[in-house]
Amino acid sequence: MLKWEEQVVSAFLPMGVQRAVSQSRKSLSDDHGPTKLQYQHIEGSLCLLYFGLFISIVAFVGELVCNKCRPEISSK
């Protein structure tokens, strides 16, 4: 398959595209297996999680405060 791809690219595509295909093929061959997960890989997800947690705590405390400040409705 790669030989056919190489023939088609060299025959029909411009030189810039040929270079891009060549570079992408090199980067695929440089793959060294799985990458160790680091903090920077999940930093965005954790920021969203903490933001949602903060908003939910603020809403919960706001409900508690509103409930304390509201006058009691007595049923007679």
PDB file of C-alpha atoms in Angstrom:
ATOM      1  CA  MET A   1       0.000   0.000   0.000  1.00  0.00           C
ATOM      2  CA  LEU A   2       2.791   2.445   0.833  1.00  0.00           C
ATOM      3  CA  LYS A   3       4.524   1.814  -2.489  1.00  0.00           C
ATOM      4  CA  TRP A   4       1.306   2.573  -4.391  1.00  0.00           C
ATOM      5  CA  GLU A   5       0.767   5.702  -2.289  1.00  0.00           C
ATOM      6  CA  GLU A   6       4.311   6.851  -3.009  1.00  0.00           C
ATOM      7  CA  GLN A   7       3.829   6.370  -6.757  1.00  0.00           C
ATOM      8  CA  VAL A   8       0.526   8.267  -6.836  1.00  0.00           C
ATOM      9  CA  VAL A   9       1.850  11.125  -4.705  1.00  0.00           C
ATOM     10  CA  SER A  10       4.977  11.544  -6.814  1.00  0.00           C
ATOM     11  CA  ALA A  11       3.047  11.363 -10.085  1.00  0.00           C
ATOM     12  CA  PHE A  12       0.047  13.594  -9.411  1.00  0.00           C
ATOM     13  CA  LEU A  13       0.591  15.895  -6.424  1.00  0.00           C
ATOM     14  CA  PRO A  14       2.600  19.125  -6.190  1.00  0.00           C
ATOM     15  CA  MET A  15       5.995  19.209  -4.496  1.00  0.00           C
ATOM     16  CA  GLY A  16       4.659  20.832  -1.300  1.00  0.00           C
ATOM     17  CA  VAL A  17       2.165  18.025  -0.781  1.00  0.00           C
ATOM     18  CA  GLN A  18       4.861  15.460  -1.538  1.00  0.00           C
ATOM     19  CA  ARG A  19       7.027  16.931   1.230  1.00  0.00           C
ATOM     20  CA  ALA A  20       4.091  16.909   3.650  1.00  0.00           C
ATOM     21  CA  VAL A  21       3.344  13.255   2.911  1.00  0.00           C
ATOM     22  CA  SER A  22       7.016  12.396   3.319  1.00  0.00           C
ATOM     23  CA  GLN A  23       7.207  14.187   6.685  1.00  0.00           C
ATOM     24  CA  SER A  24       4.025  12.559   7.959  1.00  0.00           C
ATOM     25  CA  ARG A  25       5.354   9.141   7.005  1.00  0.00           C
ATOM     26  CA  LYS A  26       8.597   9.845   8.921  1.00  0.00           C
ATOM     27  CA  SER A  27       6.714  10.975  12.029  1.00  0.00           C
ATOM     28  CA  LEU A  28       4.604   7.810  11.963  1.00  0.00           C
ATOM     29  CA  SER A  29       7.719   5.643  11.829  1.00  0.00           C
ATOM     30  CA  ASP A  30       9.220   7.502  14.823  1.00  0.00           C
ATOM     31  CA  ASP A  31       6.402   6.355  17.103  1.00  0.00           C
ATOM     32  CA  HIS A  32       7.856   4.764  20.244  1.00  0.00           C
ATOM     33  CA  GLY A  33       4.702   3.226  21.656  1.00  0.00           C
ATOM     34  CA  PRO A  34       2.431   4.455  24.440  1.00  0.00           C
ATOM     35  CA  THR A  35       3.052   7.812  26.079  1.00  0.00           C
ATOM     36  CA  LYS A  36       3.200   8.088  29.857  1.00  0.00           C
ATOM     37  CA  LEU A  37       0.251  10.181  31.039  1.00  0.00           C
ATOM     38  CA  GLN A  38       1.392  13.411  32.665  1.00  0.00           C
ATOM     39  CA  TYR A  39      -0.402  16.216  34.467  1.00  0.00           C
ATOM     40  CA  GLN A  40      -0.310  18.493  31.429  1.00  0.00           C
ATOM     41  CA  HIS A  41      -2.284  15.926  29.422  1.00  0.00           C
ATOM     42  CA  ILE A  42      -5.288  16.145  31.784  1.00  0.00           C
ATOM     43  CA  GLU A  43      -4.887  19.714  33.032  1.00  0.00           C
ATOM     44  CA  GLY A  44      -7.816  21.076  30.998  1.00  0.00           C
ATOM     45  CA  SER A  45     -10.172  18.348  32.177  1.00  0.00           C
ATOM     46  CA  LEU A  46      -9.201  18.931  35.793  1.00  0.00           C
ATOM     47  CA  CYS A  47      -9.783  22.682  35.418  1.00  0.00           C
ATOM     48  CA  LEU A  48     -13.312  21.998  34.148  1.00  0.00           C
ATOM     49  CA  LEU A  49     -13.903  19.568  37.003  1.00  0.00           C
ATOM     50  CA  TYR A  50     -12.730  22.036  39.659  1.00  0.00           C
ATOM     51  CA  PHE A  51     -14.708  24.876  38.081  1.00  0.00           C
ATOM     52  CA  GLY A  52     -17.893  22.781  38.159  1.00  0.00           C
ATOM     53  CA  LEU A  53     -17.204  21.737  41.744  1.00  0.00           C
ATOM     54  CA  PHE A  54     -16.686  25.370  42.762  1.00  0.00           C
ATOM     55  CA  ILE A  55     -19.930  26.486  41.091  1.00  0.00           C
ATOM     56  CA  SER A  56     -21.902  23.660  42.720  1.00  0.00           C
ATOM     57  CA  ILE A  57     -20.526  24.501  46.190  1.00  0.00           C
ATOM     58  CA  VAL A  58     -21.374  28.194  45.708  1.00  0.00           C
ATOM     59  CA  ALA A  59     -24.910  27.268  44.620  1.00  0.00           C
ATOM     60  CA  PHE A  60     -25.338  24.930  47.597  1.00  0.00           C
ATOM     61  CA  VAL A  61     -24.127  27.530  50.108  1.00  0.00           C
ATOM     62  CA  GLY A  62     -26.361  30.114  48.415  1.00  0.00           C
ATOM     63  CA  GLU A  63     -29.376  27.849  48.870  1.00  0.00           C
ATOM     64  CA  LEU A  64     -28.521  27.343  52.541  1.00  0.00           C
ATOM     65  CA  VAL A  65     -28.195  31.096  53.115  1.00  0.00           C
ATOM     66  CA  CYS A  66     -31.441  31.852  51.270  1.00  0.00           C
ATOM     67  CA  ASN A  67     -33.239  29.184  53.259  1.00  0.00           C
ATOM     68  CA  LYS A  68     -32.019  30.662  56.577  1.00  0.00           C
ATOM     69  CA  CYS A  69     -32.943  34.233  55.601  1.00  0.00           C
ATOM     70  CA  ARG A  70     -36.420  33.412  54.317  1.00  0.00           C
ATOM     71  CA  PRO A  71     -39.143  33.861  56.941  1.00  0.00           C
ATOM     72  CA  GLU A  72     -40.853  30.726  58.170  1.00  0.00           C
ATOM     73  CA  ILE A  73     -44.325  30.114  56.757  1.00  0.00           C
ATOM     74  CA  SER A  74     -46.438  28.744  59.536  1.00  0.00           C
ATOM     75  CA  SER A  75     -49.382  26.564  58.683  1.00  0.00           C
ATOM     76  CA  LYS A  76     -52.363  27.020  61.026  1.00  0.00           C
TER      77      LYS A  76
END
